């Protein structure tokens, strides 16, 4: 089953001078550059706060990188070990050698627990984190998503950053300034979010508890995914109940079907049905009890990304688990 391809957009020479694609090892749409230009002219001291007076929204993630770059702050985080931007990807697929630890660190900017690697933070307010969504590291962002703080559910909210401003403006019942409104009308995507979401949903093999679901390639022989050995209702009840008891014997009994399913995942991986472990890992990661199953998450998800050839995502997930275990991640 083919994965949805985001519409390619022209990236100007100015964006290339930022080396965004080189240092982050992912593609960006032109909305990042265009919004950043406006932000720098709107708030010369702190462009990240340019949308705060209107929407209580702070630009983050890649914009944190751009602001530090603009302020000429010295930070080895932005360079590889030789002091040069990461090399360009000359192939069609993901280049494993291209994914440096520095690139992974950049993807950790403003990342929260229950943000999967497909979710790259780009803006936040008091209640929600917003980010670009890419099902694979080699594609352009499909749309912008939102996640409520402390919740694992992820929802498509806009086609791009300018559409996000328009959507949030309607929520808050505020109107942008004339220059920002002109920019929105000029650069916001004309594509329909519902159509994009519907097209992607055709490639989603399992919704998981984060509701946005997972995408894995399925061969003509239906190899690539097999369903879990339990329903989501059963899994939800199992995870919740196991965290409500301190009796280890009772906990083991409650989780017996869960452990059995983990064993089946090993067989599924051996037979190239990588989607099964991916689904289970994402379900546990997006569940309310996720922090109690750090070991399961750290063993399932990075391996699933590796098996799917999504090396960057595997490294981001490993780093996410490391930071969560150390207590340095919200």
PDB file of C-alpha atoms in Angstrom:
ATOM      1  CA  UNK A   1       0.000   0.000   0.000  1.00  0.00           C
ATOM      2  CA  UNK A   2       1.677   3.285  -1.062  1.00  0.00           C
ATOM      3  CA  UNK A   3       2.272   6.017   1.489  1.00  0.00           C
ATOM      4  CA  UNK A   4       0.741   9.457   0.828  1.00  0.00           C
ATOM      5  CA  UNK A   5       3.132  11.893  -0.760  1.00  0.00           C
ATOM      6  CA  UNK A   6       3.058  15.495   0.354  1.00  0.00           C
ATOM      7  CA  UNK A   7       2.873  17.996  -2.457  1.00  0.00           C
ATOM      8  CA  UNK A   8       6.356  19.235  -3.307  1.00  0.00           C
ATOM      9  CA  UNK A   9       6.813  22.947  -2.940  1.00  0.00           C
ATOM     10  CA  UNK A  10       9.591  25.181  -4.155  1.00  0.00           C
ATOM     11  CA  UNK A  11      12.149  26.060  -1.488  1.00  0.00           C
ATOM     12  CA  UNK A  12      13.969  29.330  -2.131  1.00  0.00           C
ATOM     13  CA  UNK A  13      17.684  29.926  -2.002  1.00  0.00           C
ATOM     14  CA  UNK A  14      17.301  31.906   1.225  1.00  0.00           C
ATOM     15  CA  UNK A  15      15.927  28.895   3.058  1.00  0.00           C
ATOM     16  CA  UNK A  16      18.872  26.856   1.839  1.00  0.00           C
ATOM     17  CA  UNK A  17      21.266  29.313   3.491  1.00  0.00           C
ATOM     18  CA  UNK A  18      19.775  28.255   6.837  1.00  0.00           C
ATOM     19  CA  UNK A  19      20.784  24.653   6.056  1.00  0.00           C
ATOM     20  CA  UNK A  20      17.539  23.453   7.597  1.00  0.00           C
ATOM     21  CA  UNK A  21      17.285  20.285   5.547  1.00  0.00           C
ATOM     22  CA  UNK A  22      20.944  19.523   6.096  1.00  0.00           C
ATOM     23  CA  UNK A  23      21.014  19.990   9.865  1.00  0.00           C
ATOM     24  CA  UNK A  24      17.583  18.521  10.643  1.00  0.00           C
ATOM     25  CA  UNK A  25      17.818  15.724   8.041  1.00  0.00           C
ATOM     26  CA  UNK A  26      14.187  16.309   7.012  1.00  0.00           C
ATOM     27  CA  UNK A  27      12.412  18.417   4.410  1.00  0.00           C
ATOM     28  CA  UNK A  28      10.547  21.648   5.136  1.00  0.00           C
ATOM     29  CA  UNK A  29       7.855  23.517   3.243  1.00  0.00           C
ATOM     30  CA  UNK A  30       8.307  27.232   2.374  1.00  0.00           C
ATOM     31  CA  UNK A  31       5.886  28.326   5.140  1.00  0.00           C
ATOM     32  CA  UNK A  32       8.758  28.104   7.654  1.00  0.00           C
ATOM     33  CA  UNK A  33      10.866  30.623   5.747  1.00  0.00           C
ATOM     34  CA  UNK A  34       7.985  32.984   4.951  1.00  0.00           C
ATOM     35  CA  UNK A  35       6.669  33.047   8.524  1.00  0.00           C
ATOM     36  CA  UNK A  36      10.185  33.507   9.883  1.00  0.00           C
ATOM     37  CA  UNK A  37      10.763  36.529   7.632  1.00  0.00           C
ATOM     38  CA  UNK A  38       7.578  38.120   8.950  1.00  0.00           C
ATOM     39  CA  UNK A  39       8.403  37.208  12.559  1.00  0.00           C
ATOM     40  CA  UNK A  40      11.824  38.883  12.326  1.00  0.00           C
ATOM     41  CA  UNK A  41      10.281  42.091  11.000  1.00  0.00           C
ATOM     42  CA  UNK A  42       7.391  42.002  13.469  1.00  0.00           C
ATOM     43  CA  UNK A  43       9.475  41.478  16.614  1.00  0.00           C
ATOM     44  CA  UNK A  44      13.118  42.286  16.009  1.00  0.00           C
ATOM     45  CA  UNK A  45      14.164  41.474  19.591  1.00  0.00           C
ATOM     46  CA  UNK A  46      12.441  38.105  19.902  1.00  0.00           C
ATOM     47  CA  UNK A  47      10.880  36.767  16.682  1.00  0.00           C
ATOM     48  CA  UNK A  48       9.715  33.604  18.480  1.00  0.00           C
ATOM     49  CA  UNK A  49       7.206  35.778  20.356  1.00  0.00           C
ATOM     50  CA  UNK A  50       5.881  37.574  17.270  1.00  0.00           C
ATOM     51  CA  UNK A  51       2.515  35.776  17.444  1.00  0.00           C
ATOM     52  CA  UNK A  52       2.137  35.998  21.220  1.00  0.00           C
ATOM     53  CA  UNK A  53       0.232  39.331  21.343  1.00  0.00           C
ATOM     54  CA  UNK A  54      -2.339  37.985  18.867  1.00  0.00           C
ATOM     55  CA  UNK A  55      -2.694  34.308  19.765  1.00  0.00           C
ATOM     56  CA  UNK A  56      -0.643  33.726  22.948  1.00  0.00           C
ATOM     57  CA  UNK A  57       1.397  31.483  20.664  1.00  0.00           C
ATOM     58  CA  UNK A  58       5.176  31.029  20.855  1.00  0.00           C
ATOM     59  CA  UNK A  59       7.111  29.713  17.902  1.00  0.00           C
ATOM     60  CA  UNK A  60       9.413  26.875  18.941  1.00  0.00           C
ATOM     61  CA  UNK A  61      11.404  23.896  17.646  1.00  0.00           C
ATOM     62  CA  UNK A  62      12.943  24.841  14.300  1.00  0.00           C
ATOM     63  CA  UNK A  63      12.253  28.512  15.103  1.00  0.00           C
ATOM     64  CA  UNK A  64      14.344  28.216  18.264  1.00  0.00           C
ATOM     65  CA  UNK A  65      17.178  27.067  16.004  1.00  0.00           C
ATOM     66  CA  UNK A  66      16.579  29.954  13.595  1.00  0.00           C
ATOM     67  CA  UNK A  67      16.523  32.521  16.383  1.00  0.00           C
ATOM     68  CA  UNK A  68      19.794  31.252  17.835  1.00  0.00           C
ATOM     69  CA  UNK A  69      21.244  31.288  14.329  1.00  0.00           C
ATOM     70  CA  UNK A  70      19.988  34.840  13.831  1.00  0.00           C
ATOM     71  CA  UNK A  71      21.440  35.977  17.147  1.00  0.00           C
ATOM     72  CA  UNK A  72      24.711  34.290  16.129  1.00  0.00           C
ATOM     73  CA  UNK A  73      24.852  32.250  19.283  1.00  0.00           C
ATOM     74  CA  UNK A  74      27.679  29.774  19.259  1.00  0.00           C
ATOM     75  CA  UNK A  75      26.301  26.298  19.697  1.00  0.00           C
ATOM     76  CA  UNK A  76      27.983  23.122  18.538  1.00  0.00           C
ATOM     77  CA  UNK A  77      24.534  21.544  18.523  1.00  0.00           C
ATOM     78  CA  UNK A  78      24.068  22.967  15.033  1.00  0.00           C
ATOM     79  CA  UNK A  79      27.146  21.344  13.510  1.00  0.00           C
ATOM     80  CA  UNK A  80      28.528  17.882  13.137  1.00  0.00           C
ATOM     81  CA  UNK A  81      31.729  16.698  14.727  1.00  0.00           C
ATOM     82  CA  UNK A  82      33.812  18.232  11.943  1.00  0.00           C
ATOM     83  CA  UNK A  83      32.147  21.626  12.344  1.00  0.00           C
ATOM     84  CA  UNK A  84      30.275  21.399   9.048  1.00  0.00           C
ATOM     85  CA  UNK A  85      26.575  20.980   8.239  1.00  0.00           C
ATOM     86  CA  UNK A  86      25.459  17.390   7.819  1.00  0.00           C
ATOM     87  CA  UNK A  87      25.946  16.136   4.265  1.00  0.00           C
ATOM     88  CA  UNK A  88      23.135  16.271   1.749  1.00  0.00           C
ATOM     89  CA  UNK A  89      21.119  13.151   1.048  1.00  0.00           C
ATOM     90  CA  UNK A  90      22.040  12.129  -2.494  1.00  0.00           C
ATOM     91  CA  UNK A  91      19.700   9.160  -2.618  1.00  0.00           C
ATOM     92  CA  UNK A  92      15.950   8.756  -2.708  1.00  0.00           C
ATOM     93  CA  UNK A  93      15.731   7.015   0.650  1.00  0.00           C
ATOM     94  CA  UNK A  94      16.992   7.912   4.080  1.00  0.00           C
ATOM     95  CA  UNK A  95      20.781   7.937   4.418  1.00  0.00           C
ATOM     96  CA  UNK A  96      21.722   6.257   7.703  1.00  0.00           C
ATOM     97  CA  UNK A  97      25.149   7.892   7.658  1.00  0.00           C
ATOM     98  CA  UNK A  98      23.514  11.304   7.316  1.00  0.00           C
ATOM     99  CA  UNK A  99      21.691  11.122  10.659  1.00  0.00           C
ATOM    100  CA  UNK A 100      24.093  12.651  13.181  1.00  0.00           C
ATOM    101  CA  UNK A 101      23.601  12.959  16.922  1.00  0.00           C
ATOM    102  CA  UNK A 102      23.466  16.734  16.434  1.00  0.00           C
ATOM    103  CA  UNK A 103      20.473  16.339  14.091  1.00  0.00           C
ATOM    104  CA  UNK A 104      18.735  14.188  16.689  1.00  0.00           C
ATOM    105  CA  UNK A 105      19.375  16.836  19.372  1.00  0.00           C
ATOM    106  CA  UNK A 106      17.767  19.461  17.154  1.00  0.00           C
ATOM    107  CA  UNK A 107      14.647  17.318  16.890  1.00  0.00           C
ATOM    108  CA  UNK A 108      14.473  17.260  20.686  1.00  0.00           C
ATOM    109  CA  UNK A 109      13.917  21.035  20.812  1.00  0.00           C
ATOM    110  CA  UNK A 110      10.618  21.608  22.689  1.00  0.00           C
ATOM    111  CA  UNK A 111       9.674  17.929  22.337  1.00  0.00           C
ATOM    112  CA  UNK A 112       7.360  16.516  25.013  1.00  0.00           C
ATOM    113  CA  UNK A 113       6.601  12.998  26.160  1.00  0.00           C
ATOM    114  CA  UNK A 114       4.017  11.313  23.918  1.00  0.00           C
ATOM    115  CA  UNK A 115       5.242  13.271  20.877  1.00  0.00           C
ATOM    116  CA  UNK A 116       6.273  10.528  18.441  1.00  0.00           C
ATOM    117  CA  UNK A 117       9.170  11.218  16.049  1.00  0.00           C
ATOM    118  CA  UNK A 118       6.675  11.940  13.241  1.00  0.00           C
ATOM    119  CA  UNK A 119       5.649  15.022  15.267  1.00  0.00           C
ATOM    120  CA  UNK A 120       8.142  17.918  15.013  1.00  0.00           C
ATOM    121  CA  UNK A 121       7.220  20.771  17.412  1.00  0.00           C
ATOM    122  CA  UNK A 122       6.914  24.227  15.834  1.00  0.00           C
ATOM    123  CA  UNK A 123       4.626  26.290  18.118  1.00  0.00           C
ATOM    124  CA  UNK A 124       3.000  26.158  21.543  1.00  0.00           C
ATOM    125  CA  UNK A 125       0.528  27.923  23.785  1.00  0.00           C
ATOM    126  CA  UNK A 126      -0.494  27.293  27.391  1.00  0.00           C
ATOM    127  CA  UNK A 127      -2.588  24.233  26.589  1.00  0.00           C
ATOM    128  CA  UNK A 128      -1.368  22.761  23.292  1.00  0.00           C
ATOM    129  CA  UNK A 129       1.776  21.870  21.381  1.00  0.00           C
ATOM    130  CA  UNK A 130       1.660  22.158  17.582  1.00  0.00           C
ATOM    131  CA  UNK A 131       3.958  20.468  15.125  1.00  0.00           C
ATOM    132  CA  UNK A 132       4.691  19.341  11.581  1.00  0.00           C
ATOM    133  CA  UNK A 133       3.686  15.749  10.801  1.00  0.00           C
ATOM    134  CA  UNK A 134       5.720  13.455   8.533  1.00  0.00           C
ATOM    135  CA  UNK A 135       4.955   9.728   8.428  1.00  0.00           C
ATOM    136  CA  UNK A 136       8.498   9.098   7.160  1.00  0.00           C
ATOM    137  CA  UNK A 137      11.659  11.197   7.513  1.00  0.00           C
ATOM    138  CA  UNK A 138      12.008  11.515   3.721  1.00  0.00           C
ATOM    139  CA  UNK A 139       8.723  13.299   3.008  1.00  0.00           C
ATOM    140  CA  UNK A 140       7.617  16.910   3.320  1.00  0.00           C
ATOM    141  CA  UNK A 141       5.288  17.761   6.216  1.00  0.00           C
ATOM    142  CA  UNK A 142       1.806  16.492   5.360  1.00  0.00           C
ATOM    143  CA  UNK A 143      -0.004  18.889   7.700  1.00  0.00           C
ATOM    144  CA  UNK A 144       0.223  20.585  11.098  1.00  0.00           C
ATOM    145  CA  UNK A 145      -1.066  18.691  14.122  1.00  0.00           C
ATOM    146  CA  UNK A 146      -1.884  19.567  17.722  1.00  0.00           C
ATOM    147  CA  UNK A 147      -1.520  17.727  21.005  1.00  0.00           C
ATOM    148  CA  UNK A 148      -2.994  18.798  24.320  1.00  0.00           C
ATOM    149  CA  UNK A 149      -0.446  18.836  27.118  1.00  0.00           C
ATOM    150  CA  UNK A 150      -0.512  15.623  29.134  1.00  0.00           C
ATOM    151  CA  UNK A 151      -2.590  13.822  26.503  1.00  0.00           C
ATOM    152  CA  UNK A 152      -1.431  11.335  23.869  1.00  0.00           C
ATOM    153  CA  UNK A 153      -4.112  12.114  21.271  1.00  0.00           C
ATOM    154  CA  UNK A 154      -2.808  13.899  18.160  1.00  0.00           C
ATOM    155  CA  UNK A 155      -5.117  15.715  15.737  1.00  0.00           C
ATOM    156  CA  UNK A 156      -4.546  17.318  12.305  1.00  0.00           C
ATOM    157  CA  UNK A 157      -5.425  20.985  12.687  1.00  0.00           C
ATOM    158  CA  UNK A 158      -4.125  22.891   9.645  1.00  0.00           C
ATOM    159  CA  UNK A 159      -2.519  22.438   6.236  1.00  0.00           C
ATOM    160  CA  UNK A 160       0.495  24.630   7.082  1.00  0.00           C
ATOM    161  CA  UNK A 161       1.663  27.343   9.491  1.00  0.00           C
ATOM    162  CA  UNK A 162      -0.342  30.131   7.875  1.00  0.00           C
ATOM    163  CA  UNK A 163      -3.477  28.021   7.916  1.00  0.00           C
ATOM    164  CA  UNK A 164      -2.729  27.318  11.599  1.00  0.00           C
ATOM    165  CA  UNK A 165      -2.709  31.054  12.331  1.00  0.00           C
ATOM    166  CA  UNK A 166      -6.032  31.358  10.532  1.00  0.00           C
ATOM    167  CA  UNK A 167      -7.541  28.421  12.473  1.00  0.00           C
ATOM    168  CA  UNK A 168      -6.340  29.667  15.854  1.00  0.00           C
ATOM    169  CA  UNK A 169      -7.511  33.187  15.035  1.00  0.00           C
ATOM    170  CA  UNK A 170     -11.021  31.852  14.507  1.00  0.00           C
ATOM    171  CA  UNK A 171     -10.835  29.902  17.770  1.00  0.00           C
ATOM    172  CA  UNK A 172      -9.755  32.959  19.719  1.00  0.00           C
ATOM    173  CA  UNK A 173     -12.040  35.243  17.713  1.00  0.00           C
ATOM    174  CA  UNK A 174      -9.215  37.622  16.819  1.00  0.00           C
ATOM    175  CA  UNK A 175      -8.121  39.090  13.492  1.00  0.00           C
ATOM    176  CA  UNK A 176      -4.505  39.321  12.310  1.00  0.00           C
ATOM    177  CA  UNK A 177      -2.857  42.594  11.382  1.00  0.00           C
ATOM    178  CA  UNK A 178      -3.143  43.744   7.775  1.00  0.00           C
ATOM    179  CA  UNK A 179       0.391  42.687   6.882  1.00  0.00           C
ATOM    180  CA  UNK A 180      -0.010  39.250   8.468  1.00  0.00           C
ATOM    181  CA  UNK A 181      -3.429  38.788   6.871  1.00  0.00           C
ATOM    182  CA  UNK A 182      -1.903  39.647   3.492  1.00  0.00           C
ATOM    183  CA  UNK A 183       0.816  37.093   4.109  1.00  0.00           C
ATOM    184  CA  UNK A 184      -1.736  34.439   5.070  1.00  0.00           C
ATOM    185  CA  UNK A 185      -3.762  35.025   1.931  1.00  0.00           C
ATOM    186  CA  UNK A 186      -0.615  34.873  -0.180  1.00  0.00           C
ATOM    187  CA  UNK A 187       1.123  31.839   1.302  1.00  0.00           C
ATOM    188  CA  UNK A 188      -1.461  29.663   3.072  1.00  0.00           C
ATOM    189  CA  UNK A 189      -2.070  26.381   1.322  1.00  0.00           C
ATOM    190  CA  UNK A 190      -5.232  26.214  -0.750  1.00  0.00           C
ATOM    191  CA  UNK A 191      -5.532  22.470  -0.191  1.00  0.00           C
ATOM    192  CA  UNK A 192      -8.377  21.108   1.911  1.00  0.00           C
ATOM    193  CA  UNK A 193      -7.264  19.573   5.204  1.00  0.00           C
ATOM    194  CA  UNK A 194     -10.140  17.086   5.137  1.00  0.00           C
ATOM    195  CA  UNK A 195      -9.090  15.840   1.719  1.00  0.00           C
ATOM    196  CA  UNK A 196      -5.446  15.472   2.794  1.00  0.00           C
ATOM    197  CA  UNK A 197      -6.493  13.650   5.970  1.00  0.00           C
ATOM    198  CA  UNK A 198      -8.874  11.373   4.084  1.00  0.00           C
ATOM    199  CA  UNK A 199      -6.155  10.438   1.579  1.00  0.00           C
ATOM    200  CA  UNK A 200      -3.728   9.640   4.385  1.00  0.00           C
ATOM    201  CA  UNK A 201      -6.323   7.623   6.297  1.00  0.00           C
ATOM    202  CA  UNK A 202      -6.418   5.171   3.386  1.00  0.00           C
ATOM    203  CA  UNK A 203      -2.813   4.247   4.188  1.00  0.00           C
ATOM    204  CA  UNK A 204      -3.205   4.085   7.990  1.00  0.00           C
ATOM    205  CA  UNK A 205      -3.058   0.443   9.101  1.00  0.00           C
ATOM    206  CA  UNK A 206      -3.965   1.086  12.760  1.00  0.00           C
ATOM    207  CA  UNK A 207      -5.276   4.133  14.639  1.00  0.00           C
ATOM    208  CA  UNK A 208      -3.572   3.348  17.988  1.00  0.00           C
ATOM    209  CA  UNK A 209      -4.436   5.352  21.095  1.00  0.00           C
ATOM    210  CA  UNK A 210      -3.036   8.564  19.597  1.00  0.00           C
ATOM    211  CA  UNK A 211      -5.904   8.473  17.035  1.00  0.00           C
ATOM    212  CA  UNK A 212      -3.752   9.768  14.163  1.00  0.00           C
ATOM    213  CA  UNK A 213      -2.468   6.245  13.577  1.00  0.00           C
ATOM    214  CA  UNK A 214       0.524   4.626  11.926  1.00  0.00           C
ATOM    215  CA  UNK A 215       1.501   4.158   8.290  1.00  0.00           C
ATOM    216  CA  UNK A 216       3.584   1.181   7.161  1.00  0.00           C
ATOM    217  CA  UNK A 217       4.243  -0.157   3.658  1.00  0.00           C
ATOM    218  CA  UNK A 218       2.209  -3.248   2.750  1.00  0.00           C
ATOM    219  CA  UNK A 219       3.450  -5.572  -0.011  1.00  0.00           C
ATOM    220  CA  UNK A 220       1.275  -7.095  -2.723  1.00  0.00           C
ATOM    221  CA  UNK A 221       1.236 -10.264  -0.635  1.00  0.00           C
ATOM    222  CA  UNK A 222      -0.099  -8.329   2.375  1.00  0.00           C
ATOM    223  CA  UNK A 223       3.203  -8.540   4.201  1.00  0.00           C
ATOM    224  CA  UNK A 224       3.982  -5.635   6.538  1.00  0.00           C
ATOM    225  CA  UNK A 225       1.261  -5.679   9.158  1.00  0.00           C
ATOM    226  CA  UNK A 226      -0.783  -8.044  11.257  1.00  0.00           C
ATOM    227  CA  UNK A 227      -3.296  -7.004  13.946  1.00  0.00           C
ATOM    228  CA  UNK A 228      -2.730  -7.250  17.678  1.00  0.00           C
ATOM    229  CA  UNK A 229      -4.081 -10.285  19.532  1.00  0.00           C
ATOM    230  CA  UNK A 230      -6.367  -8.082  21.635  1.00  0.00           C
ATOM    231  CA  UNK A 231      -8.779  -5.202  21.159  1.00  0.00           C
ATOM    232  CA  UNK A 232      -7.931  -1.645  22.134  1.00  0.00           C
ATOM    233  CA  UNK A 233     -10.564  -1.828  24.881  1.00  0.00           C
ATOM    234  CA  UNK A 234      -8.858  -4.897  26.335  1.00  0.00           C
ATOM    235  CA  UNK A 235      -5.416  -3.319  26.079  1.00  0.00           C
ATOM    236  CA  UNK A 236      -6.618  -0.101  27.677  1.00  0.00           C
ATOM    237  CA  UNK A 237      -8.169  -1.989  30.584  1.00  0.00           C
ATOM    238  CA  UNK A 238      -5.049  -4.121  31.006  1.00  0.00           C
ATOM    239  CA  UNK A 239      -2.624  -1.189  31.122  1.00  0.00           C
ATOM    240  CA  UNK A 240      -4.852   0.811  33.465  1.00  0.00           C
ATOM    241  CA  UNK A 241      -5.567  -2.006  35.904  1.00  0.00           C
ATOM    242  CA  UNK A 242      -1.923  -3.070  36.096  1.00  0.00           C
ATOM    243  CA  UNK A 243      -1.009   0.405  37.324  1.00  0.00           C
ATOM    244  CA  UNK A 244      -3.745   0.438  39.931  1.00  0.00           C
ATOM    245  CA  UNK A 245      -2.307  -2.497  41.903  1.00  0.00           C
ATOM    246  CA  UNK A 246       0.972  -2.726  43.795  1.00  0.00           C
ATOM    247  CA  UNK A 247       0.731  -6.501  44.110  1.00  0.00           C
ATOM    248  CA  UNK A 248       3.272  -7.882  41.648  1.00  0.00           C
ATOM    249  CA  UNK A 249       1.542 -11.277  41.374  1.00  0.00           C
ATOM    250  CA  UNK A 250      -1.760  -9.594  40.454  1.00  0.00           C
ATOM    251  CA  UNK A 251       0.034  -7.295  38.039  1.00  0.00           C
ATOM    252  CA  UNK A 252       1.680 -10.258  36.293  1.00  0.00           C
ATOM    253  CA  UNK A 253      -1.688 -11.981  35.969  1.00  0.00           C
ATOM    254  CA  UNK A 254      -3.317  -8.869  34.525  1.00  0.00           C
ATOM    255  CA  UNK A 255      -0.497  -8.400  32.008  1.00  0.00           C
ATOM    256  CA  UNK A 256      -0.242 -12.063  30.965  1.00  0.00           C
ATOM    257  CA  UNK A 257      -2.141 -11.531  27.648  1.00  0.00           C
ATOM    258  CA  UNK A 258      -0.038  -8.395  27.048  1.00  0.00           C
ATOM    259  CA  UNK A 259       3.212 -10.320  27.511  1.00  0.00           C
ATOM    260  CA  UNK A 260       1.909 -13.048  25.215  1.00  0.00           C
ATOM    261  CA  UNK A 261       1.224 -10.459  22.518  1.00  0.00           C
ATOM    262  CA  UNK A 262       4.782  -9.132  22.890  1.00  0.00           C
ATOM    263  CA  UNK A 263       6.039 -12.647  22.159  1.00  0.00           C
ATOM    264  CA  UNK A 264       3.871 -12.808  19.025  1.00  0.00           C
ATOM    265  CA  UNK A 265       5.425  -9.516  17.901  1.00  0.00           C
ATOM    266  CA  UNK A 266       8.817 -11.187  17.766  1.00  0.00           C
ATOM    267  CA  UNK A 267       7.422 -13.767  15.348  1.00  0.00           C
ATOM    268  CA  UNK A 268       5.745 -10.988  13.336  1.00  0.00           C
ATOM    269  CA  UNK A 269       9.064  -9.146  12.996  1.00  0.00           C
ATOM    270  CA  UNK A 270      10.751 -12.339  11.832  1.00  0.00           C
ATOM    271  CA  UNK A 271       8.125 -12.578   9.086  1.00  0.00           C
ATOM    272  CA  UNK A 272       8.448  -8.881   8.108  1.00  0.00           C
ATOM    273  CA  UNK A 273       5.109  -7.807   9.621  1.00  0.00           C
ATOM    274  CA  UNK A 274       6.766  -4.852  11.319  1.00  0.00           C
ATOM    275  CA  UNK A 275       3.497  -2.977  11.786  1.00  0.00           C
ATOM    276  CA  UNK A 276       2.392  -5.172  14.685  1.00  0.00           C
ATOM    277  CA  UNK A 277       5.202  -4.114  17.012  1.00  0.00           C
ATOM    278  CA  UNK A 278       4.887  -0.535  15.741  1.00  0.00           C
ATOM    279  CA  UNK A 279       1.190  -0.528  16.625  1.00  0.00           C
ATOM    280  CA  UNK A 280       1.706  -1.960  20.102  1.00  0.00           C
ATOM    281  CA  UNK A 281       4.589   0.397  20.837  1.00  0.00           C
ATOM    282  CA  UNK A 282       2.603   3.442  19.725  1.00  0.00           C
ATOM    283  CA  UNK A 283      -0.460   2.332  21.687  1.00  0.00           C
ATOM    284  CA  UNK A 284       1.541   2.030  24.899  1.00  0.00           C
ATOM    285  CA  UNK A 285       3.444   5.277  24.230  1.00  0.00           C
ATOM    286  CA  UNK A 286       0.239   7.284  23.755  1.00  0.00           C
ATOM    287  CA  UNK A 287      -1.626   5.692  26.699  1.00  0.00           C
ATOM    288  CA  UNK A 288      -2.184   7.567  29.967  1.00  0.00           C
ATOM    289  CA  UNK A 289      -0.018   5.014  31.816  1.00  0.00           C
ATOM    290  CA  UNK A 290       2.870   5.227  29.331  1.00  0.00           C
ATOM    291  CA  UNK A 291       5.531   6.309  31.812  1.00  0.00           C
ATOM    292  CA  UNK A 292       5.013   3.049  33.688  1.00  0.00           C
ATOM    293  CA  UNK A 293       5.948   1.055  30.580  1.00  0.00           C
ATOM    294  CA  UNK A 294       9.155   2.795  29.573  1.00  0.00           C
ATOM    295  CA  UNK A 295      10.949  -0.509  29.054  1.00  0.00           C
ATOM    296  CA  UNK A 296       8.307  -1.780  26.642  1.00  0.00           C
ATOM    297  CA  UNK A 297       8.296   1.461  24.685  1.00  0.00           C
ATOM    298  CA  UNK A 298      12.079   1.681  24.443  1.00  0.00           C
ATOM    299  CA  UNK A 299      12.298  -1.894  23.179  1.00  0.00           C
ATOM    300  CA  UNK A 300       9.403  -1.789  20.700  1.00  0.00           C
ATOM    301  CA  UNK A 301       9.386   1.616  19.011  1.00  0.00           C
ATOM    302  CA  UNK A 302      13.080   2.223  18.174  1.00  0.00           C
ATOM    303  CA  UNK A 303      13.304  -1.315  16.785  1.00  0.00           C
ATOM    304  CA  UNK A 304      10.138  -0.823  14.724  1.00  0.00           C
ATOM    305  CA  UNK A 305      11.514   2.360  13.179  1.00  0.00           C
ATOM    306  CA  UNK A 306      14.803   0.612  12.411  1.00  0.00           C
ATOM    307  CA  UNK A 307      13.015  -2.293  10.744  1.00  0.00           C
ATOM    308  CA  UNK A 308      10.966   0.157   8.680  1.00  0.00           C
ATOM    309  CA  UNK A 309      14.138   1.940   7.560  1.00  0.00           C
ATOM    310  CA  UNK A 310      13.314   5.137   9.476  1.00  0.00           C
ATOM    311  CA  UNK A 311      16.687   5.587  11.146  1.00  0.00           C
ATOM    312  CA  UNK A 312      16.195   9.216  12.200  1.00  0.00           C
ATOM    313  CA  UNK A 313      12.927   8.340  13.925  1.00  0.00           C
ATOM    314  CA  UNK A 314      14.553   5.423  15.713  1.00  0.00           C
ATOM    315  CA  UNK A 315      17.250   7.704  17.093  1.00  0.00           C
ATOM    316  CA  UNK A 316      14.734  10.377  18.102  1.00  0.00           C
ATOM    317  CA  UNK A 317      12.680   7.762  19.939  1.00  0.00           C
ATOM    318  CA  UNK A 318      15.727   6.402  21.770  1.00  0.00           C
ATOM    319  CA  UNK A 319      16.694   9.928  22.812  1.00  0.00           C
ATOM    320  CA  UNK A 320      13.115  10.633  23.914  1.00  0.00           C
ATOM    321  CA  UNK A 321      13.136   7.571  26.180  1.00  0.00           C
ATOM    322  CA  UNK A 322      16.555   8.518  27.574  1.00  0.00           C
ATOM    323  CA  UNK A 323      15.406  12.027  28.460  1.00  0.00           C
ATOM    324  CA  UNK A 324      12.137  10.771  29.944  1.00  0.00           C
ATOM    325  CA  UNK A 325      13.936   8.230  32.099  1.00  0.00           C
ATOM    326  CA  UNK A 326      16.365  10.887  33.328  1.00  0.00           C
ATOM    327  CA  UNK A 327      13.454  13.178  34.228  1.00  0.00           C
ATOM    328  CA  UNK A 328      14.510  15.955  31.836  1.00  0.00           C
ATOM    329  CA  UNK A 329      11.413  15.684  29.618  1.00  0.00           C
ATOM    330  CA  UNK A 330       7.949  17.015  30.412  1.00  0.00           C
TER     331      UNK A 330
END
